[in-house]
Coordinates of C-alpha atoms and ligand atoms in Angstrom, one line a residue:
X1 CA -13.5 -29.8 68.1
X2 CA -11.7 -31.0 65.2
X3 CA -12.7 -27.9 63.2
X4 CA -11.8 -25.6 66.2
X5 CA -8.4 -27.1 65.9
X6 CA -8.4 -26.6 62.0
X7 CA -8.9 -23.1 62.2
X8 CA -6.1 -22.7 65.0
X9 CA -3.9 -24.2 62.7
X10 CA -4.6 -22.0 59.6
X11 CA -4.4 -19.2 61.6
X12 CA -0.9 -20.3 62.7
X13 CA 0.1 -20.6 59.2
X14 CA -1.8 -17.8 57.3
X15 CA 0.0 -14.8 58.6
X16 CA -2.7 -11.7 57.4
X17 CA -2.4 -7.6 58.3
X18 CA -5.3 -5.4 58.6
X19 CA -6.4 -3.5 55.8
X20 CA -7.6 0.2 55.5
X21 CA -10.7 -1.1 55.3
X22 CA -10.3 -3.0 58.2
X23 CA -10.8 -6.3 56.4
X24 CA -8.0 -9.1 56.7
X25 CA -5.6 -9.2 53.9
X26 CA -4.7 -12.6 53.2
X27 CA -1.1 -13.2 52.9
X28 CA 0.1 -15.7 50.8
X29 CA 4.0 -15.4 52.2
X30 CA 5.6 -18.6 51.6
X31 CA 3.0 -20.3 49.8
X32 CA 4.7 -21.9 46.6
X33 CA 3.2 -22.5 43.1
X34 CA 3.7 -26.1 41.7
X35 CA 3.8 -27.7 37.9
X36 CA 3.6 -31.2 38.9
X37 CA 4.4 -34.1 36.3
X38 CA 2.1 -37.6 36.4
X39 CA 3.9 -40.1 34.5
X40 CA 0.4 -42.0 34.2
X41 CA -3.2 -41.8 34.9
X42 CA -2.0 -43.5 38.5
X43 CA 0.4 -40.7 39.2
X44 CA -2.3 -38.2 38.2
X45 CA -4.9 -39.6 40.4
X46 CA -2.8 -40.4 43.4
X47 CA -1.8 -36.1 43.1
X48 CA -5.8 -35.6 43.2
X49 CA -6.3 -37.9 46.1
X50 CA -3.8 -36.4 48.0
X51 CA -4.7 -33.0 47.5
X52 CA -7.7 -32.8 50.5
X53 CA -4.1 -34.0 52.9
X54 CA -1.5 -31.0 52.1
X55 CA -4.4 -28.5 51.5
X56 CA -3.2 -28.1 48.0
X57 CA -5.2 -26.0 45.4
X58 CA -5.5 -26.7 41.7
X59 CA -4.5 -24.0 39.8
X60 CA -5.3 -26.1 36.4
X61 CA -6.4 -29.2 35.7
X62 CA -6.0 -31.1 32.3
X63 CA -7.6 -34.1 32.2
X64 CA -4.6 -36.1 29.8
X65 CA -2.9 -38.4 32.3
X66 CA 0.5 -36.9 31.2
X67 CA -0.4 -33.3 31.3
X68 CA 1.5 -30.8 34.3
X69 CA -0.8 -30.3 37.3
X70 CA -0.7 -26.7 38.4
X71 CA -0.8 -26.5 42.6
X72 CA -0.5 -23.9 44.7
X73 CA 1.4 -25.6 47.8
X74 CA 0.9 -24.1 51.2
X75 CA 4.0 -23.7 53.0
X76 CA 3.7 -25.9 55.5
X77 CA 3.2 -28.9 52.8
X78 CA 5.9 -28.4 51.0
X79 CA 8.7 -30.3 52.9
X80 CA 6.0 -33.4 53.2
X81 CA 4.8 -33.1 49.4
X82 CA 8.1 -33.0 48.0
X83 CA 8.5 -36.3 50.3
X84 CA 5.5 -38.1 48.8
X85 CA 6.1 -37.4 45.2
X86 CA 9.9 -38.2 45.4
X87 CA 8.2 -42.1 46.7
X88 CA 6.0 -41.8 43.8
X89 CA 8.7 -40.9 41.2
X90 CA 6.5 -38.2 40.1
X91 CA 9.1 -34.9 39.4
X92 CA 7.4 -31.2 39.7
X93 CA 9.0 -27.9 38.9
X94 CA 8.3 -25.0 41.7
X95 CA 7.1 -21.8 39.2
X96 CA 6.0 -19.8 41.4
X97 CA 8.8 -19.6 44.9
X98 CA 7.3 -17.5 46.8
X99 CA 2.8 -16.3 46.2
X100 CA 2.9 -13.2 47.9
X101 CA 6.4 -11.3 46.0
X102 CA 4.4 -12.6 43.2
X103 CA 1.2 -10.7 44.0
X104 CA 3.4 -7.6 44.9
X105 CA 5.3 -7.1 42.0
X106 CA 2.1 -7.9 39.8
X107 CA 0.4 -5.1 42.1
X108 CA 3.1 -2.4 41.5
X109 CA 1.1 0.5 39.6
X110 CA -2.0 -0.5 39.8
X111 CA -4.4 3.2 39.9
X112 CA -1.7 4.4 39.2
X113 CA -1.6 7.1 36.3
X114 CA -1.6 6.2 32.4
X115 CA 1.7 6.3 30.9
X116 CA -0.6 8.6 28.6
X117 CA -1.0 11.9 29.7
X118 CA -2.9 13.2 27.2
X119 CA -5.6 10.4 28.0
X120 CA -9.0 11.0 28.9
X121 CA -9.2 8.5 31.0
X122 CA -7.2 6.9 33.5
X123 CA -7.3 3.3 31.4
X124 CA -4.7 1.5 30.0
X125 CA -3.4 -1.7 29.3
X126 CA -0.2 -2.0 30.9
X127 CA -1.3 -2.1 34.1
X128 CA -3.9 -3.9 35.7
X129 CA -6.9 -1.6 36.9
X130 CA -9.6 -1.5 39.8
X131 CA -12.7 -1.5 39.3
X132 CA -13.6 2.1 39.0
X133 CA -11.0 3.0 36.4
X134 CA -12.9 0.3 34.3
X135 CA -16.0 2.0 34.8
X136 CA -14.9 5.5 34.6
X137 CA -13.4 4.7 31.2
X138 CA -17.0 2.7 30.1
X139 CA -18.8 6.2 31.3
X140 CA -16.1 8.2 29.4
X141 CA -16.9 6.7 26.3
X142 CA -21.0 5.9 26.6
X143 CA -20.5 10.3 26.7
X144 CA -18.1 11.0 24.5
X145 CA -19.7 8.8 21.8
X146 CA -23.2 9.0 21.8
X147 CA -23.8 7.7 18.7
X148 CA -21.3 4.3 18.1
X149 CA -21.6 3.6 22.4
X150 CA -24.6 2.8 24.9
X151 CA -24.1 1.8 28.7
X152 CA -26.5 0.1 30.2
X153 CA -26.7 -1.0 34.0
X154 CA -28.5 -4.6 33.4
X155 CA -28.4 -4.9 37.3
X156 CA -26.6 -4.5 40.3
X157 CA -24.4 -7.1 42.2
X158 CA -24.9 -8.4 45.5
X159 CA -22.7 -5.5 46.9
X160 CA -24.5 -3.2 45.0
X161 CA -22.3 -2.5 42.4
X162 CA -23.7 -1.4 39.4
X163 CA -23.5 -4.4 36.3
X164 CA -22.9 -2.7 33.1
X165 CA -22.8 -3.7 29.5
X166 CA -21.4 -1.5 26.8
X167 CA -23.5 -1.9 23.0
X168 CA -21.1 -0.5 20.2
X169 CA -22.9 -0.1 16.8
X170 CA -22.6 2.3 14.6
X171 CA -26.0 1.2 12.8
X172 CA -29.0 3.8 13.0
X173 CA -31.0 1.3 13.5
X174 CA -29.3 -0.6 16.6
X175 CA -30.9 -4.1 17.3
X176 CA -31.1 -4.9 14.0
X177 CA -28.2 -6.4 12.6
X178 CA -26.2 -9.3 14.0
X179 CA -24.5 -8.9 17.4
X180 CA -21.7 -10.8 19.2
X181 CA -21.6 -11.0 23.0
X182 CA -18.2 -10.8 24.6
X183 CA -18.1 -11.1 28.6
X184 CA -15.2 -11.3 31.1
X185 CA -14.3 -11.3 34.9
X186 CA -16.3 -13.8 35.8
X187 CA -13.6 -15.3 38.1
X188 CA -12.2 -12.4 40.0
X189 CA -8.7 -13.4 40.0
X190 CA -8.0 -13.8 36.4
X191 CA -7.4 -10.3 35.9
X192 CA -6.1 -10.7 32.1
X193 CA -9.8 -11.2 31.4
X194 CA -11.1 -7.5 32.2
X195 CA -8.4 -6.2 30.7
X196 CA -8.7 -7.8 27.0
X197 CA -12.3 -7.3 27.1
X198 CA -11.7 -2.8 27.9
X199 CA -8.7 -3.4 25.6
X200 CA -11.6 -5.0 22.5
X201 CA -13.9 -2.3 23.7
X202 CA -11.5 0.6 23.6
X203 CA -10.4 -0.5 20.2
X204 CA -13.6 -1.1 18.5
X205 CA -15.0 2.4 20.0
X206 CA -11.7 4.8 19.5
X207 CA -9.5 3.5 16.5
X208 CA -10.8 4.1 13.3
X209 CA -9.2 1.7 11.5
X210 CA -11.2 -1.3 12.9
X211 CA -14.3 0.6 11.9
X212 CA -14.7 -2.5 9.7
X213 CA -15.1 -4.7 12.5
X214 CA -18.7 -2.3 13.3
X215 CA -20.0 -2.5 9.7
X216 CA -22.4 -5.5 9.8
X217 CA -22.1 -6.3 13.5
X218 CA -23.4 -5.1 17.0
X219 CA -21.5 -5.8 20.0
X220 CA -22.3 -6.2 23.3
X221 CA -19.2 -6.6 25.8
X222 CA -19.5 -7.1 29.5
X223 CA -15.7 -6.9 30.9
X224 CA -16.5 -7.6 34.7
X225 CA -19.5 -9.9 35.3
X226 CA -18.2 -9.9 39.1
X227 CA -17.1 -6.7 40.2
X228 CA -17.8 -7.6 44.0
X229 CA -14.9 -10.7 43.4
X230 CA -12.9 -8.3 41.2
X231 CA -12.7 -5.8 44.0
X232 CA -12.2 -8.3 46.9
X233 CA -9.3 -9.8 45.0
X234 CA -7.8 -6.5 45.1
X235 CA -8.4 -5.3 48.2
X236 CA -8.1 -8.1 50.3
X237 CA -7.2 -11.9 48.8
X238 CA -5.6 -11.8 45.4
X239 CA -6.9 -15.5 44.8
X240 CA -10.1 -15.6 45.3
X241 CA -12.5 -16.2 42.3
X242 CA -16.0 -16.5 43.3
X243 CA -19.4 -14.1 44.1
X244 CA -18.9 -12.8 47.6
X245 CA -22.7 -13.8 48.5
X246 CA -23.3 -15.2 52.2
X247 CA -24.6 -18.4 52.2
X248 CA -27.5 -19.0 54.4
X249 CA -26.1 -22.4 55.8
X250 CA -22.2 -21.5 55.8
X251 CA -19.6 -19.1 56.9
X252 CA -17.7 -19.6 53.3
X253 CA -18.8 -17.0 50.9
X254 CA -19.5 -16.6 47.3
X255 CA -20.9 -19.1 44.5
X256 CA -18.4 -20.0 41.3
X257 CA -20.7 -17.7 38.9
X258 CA -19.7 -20.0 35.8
X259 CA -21.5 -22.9 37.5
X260 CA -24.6 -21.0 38.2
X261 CA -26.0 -20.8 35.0
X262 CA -29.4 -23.2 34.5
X263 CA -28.7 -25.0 31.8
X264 CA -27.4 -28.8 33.1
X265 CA -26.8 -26.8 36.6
X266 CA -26.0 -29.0 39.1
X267 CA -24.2 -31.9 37.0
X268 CA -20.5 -32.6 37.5
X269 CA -17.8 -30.6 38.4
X270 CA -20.3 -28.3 40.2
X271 CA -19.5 -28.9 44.0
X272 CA -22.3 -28.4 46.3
X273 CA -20.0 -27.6 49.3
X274 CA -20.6 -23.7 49.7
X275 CA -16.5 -23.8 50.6
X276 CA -15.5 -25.0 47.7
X277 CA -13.9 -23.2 44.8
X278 CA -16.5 -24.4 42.1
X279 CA -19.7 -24.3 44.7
X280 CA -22.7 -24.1 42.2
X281 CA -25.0 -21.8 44.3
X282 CA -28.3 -23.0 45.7
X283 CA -30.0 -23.1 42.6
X284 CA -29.5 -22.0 39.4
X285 CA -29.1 -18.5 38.9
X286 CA -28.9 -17.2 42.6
X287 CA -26.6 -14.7 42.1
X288 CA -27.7 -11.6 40.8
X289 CA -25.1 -11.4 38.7
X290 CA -25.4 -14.6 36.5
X291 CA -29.5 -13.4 36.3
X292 CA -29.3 -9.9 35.4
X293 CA -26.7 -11.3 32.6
X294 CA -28.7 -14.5 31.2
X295 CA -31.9 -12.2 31.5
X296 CA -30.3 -9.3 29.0
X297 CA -28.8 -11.6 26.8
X298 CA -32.1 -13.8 26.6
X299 CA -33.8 -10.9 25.8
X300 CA -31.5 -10.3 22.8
X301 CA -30.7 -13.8 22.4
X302 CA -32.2 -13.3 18.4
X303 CA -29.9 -11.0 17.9
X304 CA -26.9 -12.4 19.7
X305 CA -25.5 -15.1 17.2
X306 CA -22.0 -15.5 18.7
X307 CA -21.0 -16.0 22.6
X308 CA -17.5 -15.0 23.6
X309 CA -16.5 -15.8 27.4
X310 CA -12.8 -14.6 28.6
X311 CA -11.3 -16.4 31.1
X312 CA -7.7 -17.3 32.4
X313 CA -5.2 -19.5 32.1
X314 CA -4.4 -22.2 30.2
X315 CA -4.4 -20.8 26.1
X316 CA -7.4 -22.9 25.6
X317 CA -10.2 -22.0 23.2
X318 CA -12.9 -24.5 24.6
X319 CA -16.0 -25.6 22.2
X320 CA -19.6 -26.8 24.5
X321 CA -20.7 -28.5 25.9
X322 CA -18.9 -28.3 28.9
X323 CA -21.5 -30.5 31.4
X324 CA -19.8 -33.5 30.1
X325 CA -18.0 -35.0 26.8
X326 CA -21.5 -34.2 24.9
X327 CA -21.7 -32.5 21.3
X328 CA -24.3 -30.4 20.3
X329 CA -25.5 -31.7 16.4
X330 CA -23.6 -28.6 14.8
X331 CA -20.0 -29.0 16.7
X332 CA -18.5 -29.0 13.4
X333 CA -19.0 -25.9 12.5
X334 CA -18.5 -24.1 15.9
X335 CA -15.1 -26.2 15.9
X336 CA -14.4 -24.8 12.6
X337 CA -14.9 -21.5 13.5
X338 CA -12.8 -21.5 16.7
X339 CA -10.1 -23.3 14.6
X340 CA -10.1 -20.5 12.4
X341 CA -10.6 -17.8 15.3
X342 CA -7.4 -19.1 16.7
X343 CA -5.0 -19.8 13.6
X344 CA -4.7 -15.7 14.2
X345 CA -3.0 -16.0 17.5
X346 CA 0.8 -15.8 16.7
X347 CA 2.7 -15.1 20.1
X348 CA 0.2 -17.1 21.9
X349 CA -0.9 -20.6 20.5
X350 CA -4.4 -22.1 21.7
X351 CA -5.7 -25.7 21.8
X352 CA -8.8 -25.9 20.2
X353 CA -11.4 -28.4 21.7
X354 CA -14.7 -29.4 23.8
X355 CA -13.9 -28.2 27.0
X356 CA -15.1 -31.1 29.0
X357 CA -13.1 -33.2 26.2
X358 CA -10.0 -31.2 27.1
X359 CA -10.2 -30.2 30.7
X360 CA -12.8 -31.7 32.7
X361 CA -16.3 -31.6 32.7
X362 CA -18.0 -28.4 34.6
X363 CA -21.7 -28.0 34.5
X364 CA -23.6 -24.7 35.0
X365 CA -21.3 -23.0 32.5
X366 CA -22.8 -19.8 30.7
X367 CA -20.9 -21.0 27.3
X368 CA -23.5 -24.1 27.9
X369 CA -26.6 -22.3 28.8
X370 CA -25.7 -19.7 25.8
X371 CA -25.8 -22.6 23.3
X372 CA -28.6 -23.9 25.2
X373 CA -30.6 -21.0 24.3
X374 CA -30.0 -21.0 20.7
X375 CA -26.7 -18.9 20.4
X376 CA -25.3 -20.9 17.5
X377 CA -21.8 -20.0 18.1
X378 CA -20.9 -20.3 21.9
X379 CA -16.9 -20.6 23.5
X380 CA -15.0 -20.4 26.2
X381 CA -11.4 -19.0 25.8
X382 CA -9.2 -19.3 28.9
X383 CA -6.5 -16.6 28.2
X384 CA -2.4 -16.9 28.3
X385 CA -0.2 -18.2 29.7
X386 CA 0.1 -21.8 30.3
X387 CA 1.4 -21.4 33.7
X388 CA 4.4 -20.1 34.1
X389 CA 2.6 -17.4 36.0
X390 CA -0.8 -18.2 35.6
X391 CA -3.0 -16.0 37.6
X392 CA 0.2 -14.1 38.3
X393 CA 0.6 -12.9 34.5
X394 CA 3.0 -9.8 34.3
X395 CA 1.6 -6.8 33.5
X396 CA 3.9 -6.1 30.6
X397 CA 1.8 -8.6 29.0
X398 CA -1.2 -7.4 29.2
X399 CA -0.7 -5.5 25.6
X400 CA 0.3 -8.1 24.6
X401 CA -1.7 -10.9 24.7
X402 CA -5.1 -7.8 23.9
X403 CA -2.6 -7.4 20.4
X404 CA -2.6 -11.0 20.0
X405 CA -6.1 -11.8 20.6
X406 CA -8.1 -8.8 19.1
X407 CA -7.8 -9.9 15.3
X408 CA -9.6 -13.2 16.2
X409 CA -12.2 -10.8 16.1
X410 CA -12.2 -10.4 12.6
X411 CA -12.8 -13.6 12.2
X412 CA -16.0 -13.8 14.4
X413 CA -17.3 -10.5 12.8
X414 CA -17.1 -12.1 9.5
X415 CA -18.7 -15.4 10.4
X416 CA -21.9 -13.6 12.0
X417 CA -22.6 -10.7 9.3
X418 CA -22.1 -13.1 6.3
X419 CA -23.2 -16.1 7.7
X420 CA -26.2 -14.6 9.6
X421 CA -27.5 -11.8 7.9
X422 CA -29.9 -9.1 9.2
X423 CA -31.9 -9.7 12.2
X424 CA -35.9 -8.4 12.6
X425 CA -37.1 -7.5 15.6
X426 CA -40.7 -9.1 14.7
X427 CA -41.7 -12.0 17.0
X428 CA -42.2 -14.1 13.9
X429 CA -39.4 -16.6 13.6
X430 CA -37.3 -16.9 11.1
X431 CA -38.3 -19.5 8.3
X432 CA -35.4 -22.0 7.5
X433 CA -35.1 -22.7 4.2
X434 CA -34.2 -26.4 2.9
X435 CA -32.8 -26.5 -0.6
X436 CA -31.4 -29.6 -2.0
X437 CA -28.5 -27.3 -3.4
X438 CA -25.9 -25.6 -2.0
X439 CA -27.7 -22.3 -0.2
X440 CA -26.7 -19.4 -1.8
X441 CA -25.8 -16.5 0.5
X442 CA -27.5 -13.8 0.5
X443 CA -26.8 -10.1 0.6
X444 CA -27.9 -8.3 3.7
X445 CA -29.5 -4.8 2.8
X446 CA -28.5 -1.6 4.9
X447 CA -31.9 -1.6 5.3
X448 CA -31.7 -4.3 8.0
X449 CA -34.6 -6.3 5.8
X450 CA -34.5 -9.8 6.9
X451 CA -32.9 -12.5 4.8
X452 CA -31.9 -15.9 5.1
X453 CA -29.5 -17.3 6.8
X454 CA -27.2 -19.1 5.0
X455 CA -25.3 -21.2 7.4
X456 CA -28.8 -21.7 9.6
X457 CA -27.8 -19.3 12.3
X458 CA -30.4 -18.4 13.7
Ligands
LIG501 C1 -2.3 11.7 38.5 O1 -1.3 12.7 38.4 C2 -1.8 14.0 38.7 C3 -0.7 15.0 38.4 O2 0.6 14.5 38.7 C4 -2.3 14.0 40.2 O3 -2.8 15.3 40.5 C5 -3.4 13.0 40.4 O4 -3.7 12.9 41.7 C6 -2.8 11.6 39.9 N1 -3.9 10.6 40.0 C7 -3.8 9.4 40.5 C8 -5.0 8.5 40.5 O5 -2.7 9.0 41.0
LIG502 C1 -25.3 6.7 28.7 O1 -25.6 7.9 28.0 C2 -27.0 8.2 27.9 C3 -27.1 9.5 27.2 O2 -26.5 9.5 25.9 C4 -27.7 8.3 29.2 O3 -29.0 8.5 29.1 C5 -27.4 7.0 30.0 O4 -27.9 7.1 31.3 C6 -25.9 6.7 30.0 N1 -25.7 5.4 30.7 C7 -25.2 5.2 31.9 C8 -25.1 3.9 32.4 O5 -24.7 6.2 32.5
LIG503 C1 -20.7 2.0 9.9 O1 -19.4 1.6 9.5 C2 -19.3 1.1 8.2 C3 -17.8 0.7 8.0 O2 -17.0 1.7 8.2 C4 -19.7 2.2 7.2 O3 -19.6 1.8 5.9 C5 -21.1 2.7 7.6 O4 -21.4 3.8 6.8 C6 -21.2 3.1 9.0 N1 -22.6 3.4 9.3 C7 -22.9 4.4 10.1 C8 -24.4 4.6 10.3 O5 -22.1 5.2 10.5
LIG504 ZN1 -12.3 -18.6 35.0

């Protein structure tokens, strides 16, 4: 009854139009975007608790008491929100006035031709592109270069679309030599993420002059671990972020893919309400997605020495573990690294921290479960901005922040070849070596012959 009369009301509220497809398109017209400002850990807590009442959906949570709450306000909230918090003292700023001109102007272009004509693909990063442009241009290049590019379908998602991950190495003897992972699109709306991981690939693959960057170092780059949310998010609601599996117990679809992941899986911040925005799945690894990914990268996970996840917003560059406020023994060092990774951002500027330190805990994360597994080096970065349009980011910035991030890179590439050395393909594991002195590093031979690792990589 009481969810009969729920729905009624939604439907009231949530104008939509019918798709070519014949699917709803959600509307978001009227629906406002608010920073709200907690004096205190009171203020902050009474925003959360009220949050279930006005329907109101947390763009970004930081877990500071004095840090701005990102909301998206439904527009029949607003009049009584802006009520409550004026009681409370507690002073907000509306960023986003109206959703849905947002998601219009953001959509303007999208398909639409390269400003490059000469292009041989219809790629580029100054709009943001569907799905088959991304994959077009990954096809494009697993041709073109043979030798530096391999595509490889690890699996297909649960709307059969194929899940590819491009290998760039210019070794002859692939496999052998250090490799960094670097995945995005796992949450469908944070379109930034897709675009900075075909903007990484596009430039290690096509401009010479980063050919340095491919000297000691595979890479492995997955830029949409959730094409099926990519698409929907597209085609028919601009915010959604999970899977788009159907539940077996629930009309709500999809499982939060970056709390599906079995290491810690079902801690906190891993709802078990199949509605909810961060439902972990039924058990770990349900989706086909999260398994065909952890399967390919546990079978390379002797290779893989660094684990890069792109995600969006906040400017964040988040150290595990993520299940709670928990350092693994080396933190350090992967703290170090991040520090260093992120002193090369200039227009944007990153915090640096454990994630569950900084934001909240979320368990079920792939960063986790990749540390878990024995990736030394293993981080979260949630891309620009801070939320002044947050999912919403322009396209114009697109270039951007992919300028801005790619010489972090460096950085990682350096760590990993010097630090880790060559990698064998034997079963036989690695011997760590304890010296009483400082370990001298040592050179790695192009003959990917094994040596040891300096920094204990492996
Ligand atoms: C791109 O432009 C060409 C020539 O103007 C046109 O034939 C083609 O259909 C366009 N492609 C898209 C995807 O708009
Ligand atoms: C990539 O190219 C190779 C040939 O060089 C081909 O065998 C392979 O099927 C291609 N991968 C994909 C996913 O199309
Ligand atoms: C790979 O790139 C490095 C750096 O440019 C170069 O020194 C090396 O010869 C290249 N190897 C192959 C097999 O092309
Ligand atoms: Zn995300």
């Amino acid at each position: 009854m009481s969810l009969l009369f729920a729905i009624v009301l939604s439907c009231v509220f949530v104008t939509s139009q019918i798709a070519a497809e014949g699917s709803e398109v959600v509307s978001y017209a009227g629906f406002q975007v608010w920073k709200i400002k907690p004096n205190s850990e009171e203020d902050r807590q009474f925003v959360l608790n009220i949050k279930d009442t006005y329907e109101l959906e947390l763009w970004n949570e930081r877990k500071t008491a004095r840090d701005p709450l990102d909301v998206l306000v439904p527009p029949q909230s607003q009049t009584k929100l802006k009520l409550r918090l004026a009681e409370h003292k507690i002073f907000y700023d509306v960023v986003i006035s109206d959703l849905q001109t947002a998601i219009d102007k953001q959509k303007i272009n999208v398909n639409s031709n390269t400003s490059n004509s000469k292009a041989a693909y219809n790629m580029d990063w100054i709009t943001y592109h569907r799905l088959i442009d991304i994959y077009n241009f990954m096809i494009y290049l697993n041709t073109t270069y043979p030798k530096l590019v391999q595509l490889t379908k690890i699996g297909t998602s649960y709307e059969n679309r194929p899940l590819y991950v491009l290998r760039i190495s210019n070794s002859s003897l692939p496999g052998t030599r250090p490799a960094i992972w670097i995945d995005g699109g796992f949450h469908a709306r944070e379109w930034i993420s897709p675009a900075v991981a075909t903007y990484i690939i596009q430039q290690l693959v096509e401009v010479p002059a980063n050919a340095n960057l491919l000297s000691n170092v595979d890479w492995y780059i997955m830029p949409v671990v959730n094409p099926d949310g990519y698409e929907y998010s597209h085609t028919t609601d601009r915010m959604w972020r999970k899977t788009r599996s159907v539940s077996s117990t629930s009309s709500c679809r999809g499982v939060d893919p970056n709390r599906n992941f079995g290491y810690k899986w079902g801690g906190l911040g891993a709802s078990p309400s199949t509605c909810d925005e961060t439902y972990r799945g039924p058990k770990a690894f349900s989706e086909p997605e999260t398994l065909a990914m952890s399967n390919f990268i546990t079978g390379k996970s002797s290779q893989i020495k660094l684990y890069l996840t792109l995600h969006s917003y906040g400017q964040y560059a988040l150290v595990p573990y993520g299940y709670d406020v928990v350092y693994p023994p080396d933190y350090n060092e992967m703290l170090a690294l991040a520090n260093d990774a992120a002193s090369k951002f200039v227009k944007y500027k990153y915090t640096v921290g454990n994630s569950a330190a900084l934001l909240y805990a979320a368990s079920g994360g792939s960063d986790d479960w990749a540390k878990s597994i024995g990736i030394k080096y293993s981080y979260t970065f949630e891309l620009p901005d801070r939320g002044t349009y947050g999912f919403m980011l322009p396209s114009s910035e697109i270039l951007p922040v992919c300028k801005d991030f790619f010489p972090a890179l460096n950085v990682f590439a350096t760590k990993v070849a010097t630090c880790c050395g060559a990698v064998t393909t034997t079963t036989a594991k690695p011997q760590v070596t304890t010296t009483t002195t400082k370990p001298q590093p040592t050179t790695t031979t192009s003959k990917g012959t094994t040596t040891k690792c300096s920094c204990a990589c492996g």
